[in-house]
């Protein structure tokens, strides 16, 4: 849908052209308030006044469950007091800066000092401005011009925001555009949600097939026996129930270069961290390296092809992957354990077994004994494992590779569709708020 109106240069670099009957107007001319909220005096319970903070503000609305509470006894003045329809903009911090939404509830609310409150005149629509703030062009302008400060300390300049020119059609057209975008983005978001649910179902199906293969095999007719493992159930009668220690030549963990007075470099020997283990595979990004001398000093944690890598510290504890030959030479740090098996062909099977709910529950039961999730080498050594005959291991590994490939194709296609929908959503918003599409014709 294109706009038949004549366009003109707005004179504002981040806006580009606008319809000739629109204006680019500094925000201060269409607002009665552009101000930060108040520094809070938090109450211990919900008997105070609800105060909106950055954790509450998302593009699709306010997360009221994240509000905090201002002590009523120390509350004075009007600073930070909110009204229904106020536009609230997150004003500090990389990742949250610039995110905005509208207060859509009546009653007594406050904004804290990390939130900028924008209150419009009758000539401007807060709903329209919220969509302008979502555009990539505005967000780029915000980070490059309106947010001075060091990394992770950037903050929105209130005066810069007040002076910033915004596209301003007549207020009735602003409302029509906002209403149009409410409908269209809701439809797009519903499609995205369906695609994301499909991805979840594909992942669940993938994991169910993996679990079935590594706990019961590929032949449903084989005799079964009790595993002897608490809460596990039956396993094929010809499989062995073992422990990692009995199947491994070595169970060890990496070392940080700082222990030998060294640092990471920009090239050299690849240095793998927990961040490199994702979705059951070793990923090259982010890239870390150590020089060859450091690698020699840390030779104890030098990796070999087909080592099973397991994250043993942090939020991703329990994630695992098998090291492919293409990643050699490699070393690793103290957050990663490596299991070097007696039979390297067993590594993909054991990695898949480690992905099952049974082992992941054991991982977290062991890991949360400390304040920070952490597994010891003894934890890893004592974890149970199932050992089929070698020829059956090979068949199961081949089957798992096929499952992974088919799942990756379907999931990748769904993710690509989600990305296209998000791109279309962004293009649609930008086109609507700059007058490149005529929403009056769509409404008719």
Coordinates of C-alpha atoms in Angstrom, one line a residue:
X1 CA 0.0 0.0 0.0
X2 CA 1.6 3.2 -1.1
X3 CA 0.9 6.9 -0.4
X4 CA -0.4 9.0 -3.2
X5 CA 0.4 12.3 -1.4
X6 CA 3.3 14.4 -2.4
X7 CA 6.4 13.9 -0.2
X8 CA 8.9 16.5 0.8
X9 CA 12.2 16.5 2.6
X10 CA 11.6 16.9 6.3
X11 CA 14.9 18.5 6.9
X12 CA 15.6 15.9 9.6
X13 CA 18.2 13.3 8.7
X14 CA 16.7 10.4 10.7
X15 CA 13.2 11.1 9.4
X16 CA 13.8 11.5 5.7
X17 CA 10.8 12.6 3.6
X18 CA 7.3 13.2 4.9
X19 CA 3.9 14.1 3.3
X20 CA 3.8 17.8 2.4
X21 CA 1.0 18.5 4.8
X22 CA 2.9 17.0 7.8
X23 CA 5.5 18.9 9.9
X24 CA 8.6 17.8 11.7
X25 CA 8.0 19.5 15.1
X26 CA 10.3 19.5 18.2
X27 CA 8.7 17.4 20.9
X28 CA 8.7 20.2 23.4
X29 CA 6.1 22.0 21.2
X30 CA 3.6 19.1 21.6
X31 CA 4.2 18.2 25.3
X32 CA 3.4 19.7 28.6
X33 CA 6.0 17.5 30.4
X34 CA 9.3 15.8 29.6
X35 CA 10.8 14.9 32.9
X36 CA 12.5 12.1 34.8
X37 CA 10.7 10.4 37.6
X38 CA 11.7 10.5 41.3
X39 CA 14.4 8.9 43.3
X40 CA 12.4 6.4 45.3
X41 CA 12.3 5.6 49.0
X42 CA 11.2 2.0 48.7
X43 CA 8.7 0.5 51.1
X44 CA 9.1 -3.2 52.1
X45 CA 5.6 -4.2 51.1
X46 CA 2.8 -3.1 48.9
X47 CA 1.3 -0.6 51.3
X48 CA 3.0 2.3 49.6
X49 CA 2.5 3.9 46.1
X50 CA 3.3 1.7 43.1
X51 CA 6.3 3.0 41.3
X52 CA 7.1 2.1 37.7
X53 CA 10.7 1.2 36.9
X54 CA 12.6 0.0 33.8
X55 CA 11.7 -3.6 34.5
X56 CA 8.1 -2.7 34.0
X57 CA 8.3 -1.0 30.6
X58 CA 8.0 -3.1 27.4
X59 CA 6.8 -2.2 24.0
X60 CA 3.7 -4.2 24.3
X61 CA 2.7 -2.8 27.7
X62 CA 3.6 -2.4 31.4
X63 CA 4.5 -5.5 33.5
X64 CA 2.6 -4.4 36.6
X65 CA 3.9 -7.4 38.4
X66 CA 7.3 -5.8 38.4
X67 CA 6.3 -2.5 40.1
X68 CA 8.0 -1.5 43.3
X69 CA 6.6 0.5 46.1
X70 CA 7.3 4.1 47.3
X71 CA 7.0 4.7 51.0
X72 CA 3.9 6.9 51.3
X73 CA 5.1 8.7 54.5
X74 CA 8.1 10.2 52.6
X75 CA 6.1 11.1 49.4
X76 CA 5.8 14.8 48.6
X77 CA 5.6 17.0 45.6
X78 CA 4.5 16.2 42.0
X79 CA 7.7 14.8 40.6
X80 CA 7.2 11.4 39.1
X81 CA 3.4 11.4 39.5
X82 CA 1.8 9.7 36.5
X83 CA -1.5 10.2 34.6
X84 CA -3.4 7.8 32.5
X85 CA -1.9 7.8 28.9
X86 CA 1.5 9.1 29.9
X87 CA 4.3 7.9 27.6
X88 CA 7.0 6.3 29.7
X89 CA 10.5 5.9 28.2
X90 CA 13.4 3.8 29.7
X91 CA 16.2 6.3 30.1
X92 CA 19.4 4.4 31.2
X93 CA 21.3 1.3 30.4
X94 CA 22.3 -0.6 27.2
X95 CA 19.5 -3.0 26.2
X96 CA 16.7 -1.1 28.0
X97 CA 17.3 2.5 26.9
X98 CA 14.7 3.8 24.6
X99 CA 12.0 1.2 25.3
X100 CA 8.7 2.9 25.8
X101 CA 5.0 2.3 26.5
X102 CA 1.9 4.0 27.7
X103 CA 0.4 4.0 31.2
X104 CA -2.9 2.2 30.6
X105 CA -4.3 2.2 34.1
X106 CA -5.9 4.8 36.2
X107 CA -5.1 5.3 39.8
X108 CA -2.0 6.5 41.7
X109 CA 1.3 5.6 40.1
X110 CA 4.8 7.0 40.1
X111 CA 7.8 6.7 37.8
X112 CA 11.3 6.3 39.2
X113 CA 14.4 8.3 38.2
X114 CA 15.4 5.9 35.4
X115 CA 12.2 6.6 33.5
X116 CA 11.3 9.7 31.5
X117 CA 7.7 10.8 31.5
X118 CA 6.3 12.4 28.3
X119 CA 2.9 14.0 28.6
X120 CA 1.5 15.3 25.3
X121 CA -0.7 18.2 24.5
X122 CA -4.1 17.8 22.7
X123 CA -2.2 18.2 19.4
X124 CA -0.3 15.0 19.8
X125 CA -1.1 11.3 20.4
X126 CA 1.0 9.3 22.9
X127 CA 0.1 6.1 21.0
X128 CA 1.4 7.6 17.8
X129 CA 4.6 8.7 19.4
X130 CA 5.2 5.3 20.9
X131 CA 5.2 3.8 17.4
X132 CA 7.7 6.5 16.3
X133 CA 10.0 5.6 19.1
X134 CA 9.9 1.9 17.9
X135 CA 11.4 2.6 14.5
X136 CA 14.9 1.6 13.8
X137 CA 15.7 5.1 12.5
X138 CA 14.7 6.7 15.8
X139 CA 16.4 4.1 17.9
X140 CA 19.6 4.7 15.9
X141 CA 19.3 8.4 16.4
X142 CA 18.7 7.9 20.1
X143 CA 21.8 5.8 20.7
X144 CA 24.1 8.0 18.5
X145 CA 22.9 11.5 19.5
X146 CA 20.6 11.4 22.5
X147 CA 22.4 9.0 24.8
X148 CA 25.8 10.3 25.9
X149 CA 27.9 8.3 28.3
X150 CA 30.2 5.3 28.6
X151 CA 29.1 1.8 27.7
X152 CA 26.5 0.5 30.2
X153 CA 26.2 4.0 31.6
X154 CA 24.4 5.7 28.7
X155 CA 21.4 7.7 29.5
X156 CA 18.7 9.6 27.6
X157 CA 19.2 13.3 27.4
X158 CA 15.9 14.9 28.4
X159 CA 16.7 18.2 26.8
X160 CA 17.9 16.4 23.7
X161 CA 14.6 14.5 23.6
X162 CA 12.6 17.7 24.0
X163 CA 14.5 19.3 21.1
X164 CA 14.1 16.2 18.8
X165 CA 11.8 16.8 15.8
X166 CA 9.0 14.2 15.5
X167 CA 6.7 13.7 12.5
X168 CA 3.4 15.5 13.3
X169 CA 0.4 15.0 11.1
X170 CA -3.0 16.3 12.4
X171 CA -3.9 14.6 15.7
X172 CA -6.8 12.8 14.1
X173 CA -4.5 11.3 11.6
X174 CA -2.0 10.4 14.3
X175 CA -4.8 8.5 16.1
X176 CA -5.8 6.8 12.9
X177 CA -2.2 5.7 12.2
X178 CA -1.9 4.4 15.8
X179 CA -5.2 2.5 15.5
X180 CA -4.1 1.0 12.1
X181 CA -0.8 -0.1 13.6
X182 CA -2.5 -1.6 16.7
X183 CA -4.5 -3.8 14.4
X184 CA -1.7 -4.7 12.0
X185 CA 1.0 -5.3 14.6
X186 CA -1.4 -7.4 16.7
X187 CA -2.0 -9.7 13.7
X188 CA 1.7 -9.9 13.0
X189 CA 2.5 -10.6 16.7
X190 CA -0.1 -13.4 16.7
X191 CA 1.6 -15.0 13.6
X192 CA 5.0 -14.7 15.3
X193 CA 3.6 -16.3 18.5
X194 CA 2.2 -19.2 16.4
X195 CA 5.6 -19.7 14.7
X196 CA 7.4 -19.5 18.0
X197 CA 5.1 -22.1 19.4
X198 CA 5.8 -24.3 16.4
X199 CA 9.5 -23.9 17.2
X200 CA 8.9 -25.0 20.8
X201 CA 6.9 -28.1 19.6
X202 CA 9.6 -29.0 17.1
X203 CA 12.2 -28.8 19.9
X204 CA 10.0 -30.9 22.2
X205 CA 9.5 -33.5 19.4
X206 CA 13.3 -33.5 18.8
X207 CA 14.0 -34.1 22.4
X208 CA 11.4 -36.8 22.7
X209 CA 12.9 -38.7 19.8
X210 CA 16.4 -38.3 21.3
X211 CA 15.3 -39.5 24.7
X212 CA 13.5 -42.5 23.3
X213 CA 16.6 -43.5 21.3
X214 CA 19.2 -43.2 24.1
X215 CA 17.0 -44.8 26.8
X216 CA 15.1 -47.5 24.9
X217 CA 16.9 -48.0 21.6
X218 CA 15.4 -48.1 18.1
X219 CA 13.7 -51.5 18.4
X220 CA 10.5 -51.3 20.5
X221 CA 10.2 -55.1 20.6
X222 CA 13.4 -55.9 22.6
X223 CA 13.1 -57.3 26.1
X224 CA 13.5 -54.7 28.9
X225 CA 14.9 -54.9 32.4
X226 CA 14.9 -52.7 35.5
X227 CA 17.6 -50.1 35.2
X228 CA 18.4 -50.0 39.0
X229 CA 18.5 -46.2 38.8
X230 CA 16.1 -44.4 41.1
X231 CA 13.3 -42.9 39.1
X232 CA 14.5 -44.0 35.7
X233 CA 12.5 -47.1 34.7
X234 CA 13.4 -49.9 32.4
X235 CA 16.1 -50.2 29.8
X236 CA 16.9 -52.8 27.1
X237 CA 17.9 -56.0 28.8
X238 CA 21.2 -56.3 26.7
X239 CA 22.4 -52.8 27.6
X240 CA 24.8 -52.1 30.4
X241 CA 24.1 -49.6 33.2
X242 CA 27.4 -47.9 34.0
X243 CA 28.9 -44.7 35.3
X244 CA 30.8 -42.0 33.4
X245 CA 34.0 -42.9 35.4
X246 CA 34.0 -46.4 33.9
X247 CA 33.6 -45.3 30.3
X248 CA 36.2 -42.4 30.4
X249 CA 39.9 -42.2 30.2
X250 CA 39.9 -38.7 31.7
X251 CA 37.4 -36.4 33.4
X252 CA 39.0 -32.9 33.9
X253 CA 38.3 -29.2 33.5
X254 CA 39.9 -26.2 32.0
X255 CA 42.0 -23.4 33.5
X256 CA 41.7 -19.7 33.1
X257 CA 44.9 -18.0 31.6
X258 CA 45.1 -15.7 34.6
X259 CA 46.2 -18.6 36.8
X260 CA 49.5 -18.6 34.9
X261 CA 49.7 -14.8 34.6
X262 CA 48.5 -14.7 31.0
X263 CA 45.6 -13.1 29.2
X264 CA 43.3 -13.8 26.2
X265 CA 44.6 -12.7 22.8
X266 CA 42.9 -11.9 19.4
X267 CA 44.4 -14.8 17.6
X268 CA 46.2 -18.1 18.2
X269 CA 44.8 -21.2 19.8
X270 CA 41.0 -21.2 20.2
X271 CA 39.9 -20.9 23.8
X272 CA 36.4 -22.3 24.4
X273 CA 34.1 -21.0 27.1
X274 CA 30.6 -22.0 28.3
X275 CA 29.2 -19.4 25.8
X276 CA 30.5 -21.6 22.9
X277 CA 28.3 -24.6 23.9
X278 CA 24.8 -24.0 22.5
X279 CA 22.0 -26.3 21.3
X280 CA 24.1 -29.4 21.7
X281 CA 26.9 -28.1 19.5
X282 CA 30.2 -26.2 19.7
X283 CA 29.8 -22.7 18.3
X284 CA 32.7 -20.5 17.0
X285 CA 31.2 -17.3 18.3
X286 CA 32.0 -15.6 20.5
X287 CA 35.7 -16.0 19.6
X288 CA 38.4 -16.3 22.3
X289 CA 42.0 -17.1 21.8
X290 CA 45.3 -17.7 23.7
X291 CA 48.8 -17.7 22.3
X292 CA 50.8 -20.8 21.8
X293 CA 52.9 -20.2 24.9
X294 CA 49.9 -20.0 27.1
X295 CA 48.5 -23.1 25.5
X296 CA 51.7 -24.9 26.4
X297 CA 51.4 -23.6 30.0
X298 CA 47.8 -24.8 30.1
X299 CA 48.5 -28.1 28.3
X300 CA 46.5 -30.0 31.1
X301 CA 43.3 -28.5 29.6
X302 CA 44.2 -28.9 26.0
X303 CA 41.3 -30.6 24.1
X304 CA 41.2 -33.5 21.7
X305 CA 38.7 -34.4 19.0
X306 CA 35.5 -36.1 20.2
X307 CA 36.0 -34.8 23.8
X308 CA 32.6 -34.4 25.5
X309 CA 32.4 -30.8 26.8
X310 CA 30.1 -30.1 29.7
X311 CA 29.3 -26.7 31.2
X312 CA 29.9 -27.0 35.0
X313 CA 29.3 -23.4 36.2
X314 CA 26.8 -20.7 35.7
X315 CA 23.3 -20.4 34.2
X316 CA 24.0 -23.0 31.4
X317 CA 25.4 -25.7 33.7
X318 CA 24.7 -29.1 32.2
X319 CA 24.8 -28.1 28.6
X320 CA 27.1 -30.3 26.6
X321 CA 28.6 -30.8 23.1
X322 CA 31.1 -33.0 21.4
X323 CA 34.2 -31.3 20.1
X324 CA 34.6 -31.7 16.3
X325 CA 38.0 -32.0 14.7
X326 CA 37.5 -28.7 12.9
X327 CA 37.9 -26.8 16.2
X328 CA 41.4 -28.1 16.9
X329 CA 43.7 -26.9 18.3
X330 CA 41.5 -25.8 21.3
X331 CA 41.8 -25.2 25.0
X332 CA 39.1 -24.4 27.6
X333 CA 38.5 -22.6 30.8
X334 CA 37.4 -23.6 34.3
X335 CA 33.7 -23.4 33.6
X336 CA 33.9 -26.3 31.1
X337 CA 34.6 -30.0 31.9
X338 CA 35.9 -32.4 29.3
X339 CA 35.3 -36.1 29.3
X340 CA 37.7 -38.1 27.2
X341 CA 36.1 -41.5 26.5
X342 CA 37.7 -44.8 26.0
X343 CA 35.6 -45.2 22.8
X344 CA 35.3 -41.9 20.9
X345 CA 32.3 -43.2 18.9
X346 CA 30.4 -43.3 22.2
X347 CA 30.7 -39.5 22.6
X348 CA 27.6 -38.4 20.6
X349 CA 25.5 -41.1 22.3
X350 CA 26.6 -39.9 25.8
X351 CA 26.0 -36.2 24.8
X352 CA 22.5 -37.1 23.8
X353 CA 22.0 -39.0 27.1
X354 CA 23.2 -36.0 29.0
X355 CA 20.4 -34.0 27.3
X356 CA 17.6 -36.1 28.8
X357 CA 15.4 -34.8 31.6
X358 CA 16.7 -37.5 33.9
X359 CA 20.3 -36.4 33.7
X360 CA 19.5 -32.6 33.6
X361 CA 17.5 -33.1 36.8
X362 CA 20.5 -34.8 38.4
X363 CA 22.8 -32.0 37.2
X364 CA 20.7 -29.3 38.9
X365 CA 20.2 -31.4 42.1
X366 CA 24.0 -31.6 42.3
X367 CA 24.8 -28.1 41.0
X368 CA 22.6 -26.0 43.4
X369 CA 24.2 -27.3 46.5
X370 CA 26.3 -24.1 46.4
X371 CA 25.2 -20.5 46.0
X372 CA 26.4 -20.4 42.4
X373 CA 25.4 -23.4 40.2
X374 CA 28.5 -25.6 40.0
X375 CA 29.4 -29.2 39.3
X376 CA 32.5 -30.9 40.6
X377 CA 34.5 -33.5 38.7
X378 CA 33.2 -36.1 41.1
X379 CA 29.7 -35.2 40.2
X380 CA 30.5 -35.8 36.5
X381 CA 32.3 -39.1 37.2
X382 CA 29.4 -40.5 39.2
X383 CA 26.6 -39.7 36.8
X384 CA 25.0 -42.8 35.4
X385 CA 25.1 -43.7 31.7
X386 CA 23.7 -46.5 29.5
X387 CA 26.0 -48.4 27.2
X388 CA 24.5 -50.4 24.3
X389 CA 26.7 -52.7 22.2
X390 CA 29.0 -50.8 19.9
X391 CA 27.2 -51.6 16.6
X392 CA 23.9 -50.4 18.2
X393 CA 25.6 -47.3 19.4
X394 CA 26.6 -46.6 15.8
X395 CA 23.1 -47.1 14.5
X396 CA 21.6 -44.8 17.2
X397 CA 24.2 -42.1 16.6
X398 CA 23.4 -42.2 12.9
X399 CA 19.6 -42.0 13.7
X400 CA 20.3 -39.0 16.1
X401 CA 22.2 -37.2 13.4
X402 CA 19.2 -37.6 11.0
X403 CA 16.8 -36.4 13.8
X404 CA 19.1 -33.3 14.4
X405 CA 19.3 -32.5 10.7
X406 CA 15.6 -32.7 10.0
X407 CA 14.8 -30.7 13.2
X408 CA 17.4 -28.1 12.2
X409 CA 15.8 -27.7 8.8
X410 CA 12.3 -27.3 10.1
X411 CA 13.3 -25.1 13.0
X412 CA 15.5 -22.9 10.8
X413 CA 12.7 -22.4 8.3
X414 CA 10.3 -21.4 11.1
X415 CA 12.9 -19.0 12.6
X416 CA 13.5 -17.4 9.2
X417 CA 9.7 -16.8 8.9
X418 CA 9.7 -15.2 12.4
X419 CA 12.6 -12.9 11.4
X420 CA 10.8 -11.9 8.1
X421 CA 7.6 -11.1 10.1
X422 CA 9.6 -9.0 12.5
X423 CA 11.3 -7.2 9.6
X424 CA 7.9 -6.6 8.0
X425 CA 6.5 -5.3 11.3
X426 CA 9.3 -2.8 11.6
X427 CA 9.0 -1.7 7.9
X428 CA 5.2 -1.3 8.3
X429 CA 5.6 0.9 11.5
X430 CA 8.2 3.1 9.8
X431 CA 6.2 3.5 6.7
X432 CA 3.0 4.4 8.6
X433 CA 4.6 7.0 11.0
X434 CA 6.4 8.7 8.2
X435 CA 3.3 8.8 5.9
X436 CA 4.6 6.4 3.2
X437 CA 1.3 4.5 3.4
X438 CA -2.1 6.1 3.5
X439 CA -4.0 4.5 6.4
X440 CA -7.2 6.3 5.6
X441 CA -7.6 4.2 2.4
X442 CA -6.9 1.1 4.4
X443 CA -9.6 2.1 6.9
X444 CA -12.1 2.7 4.1

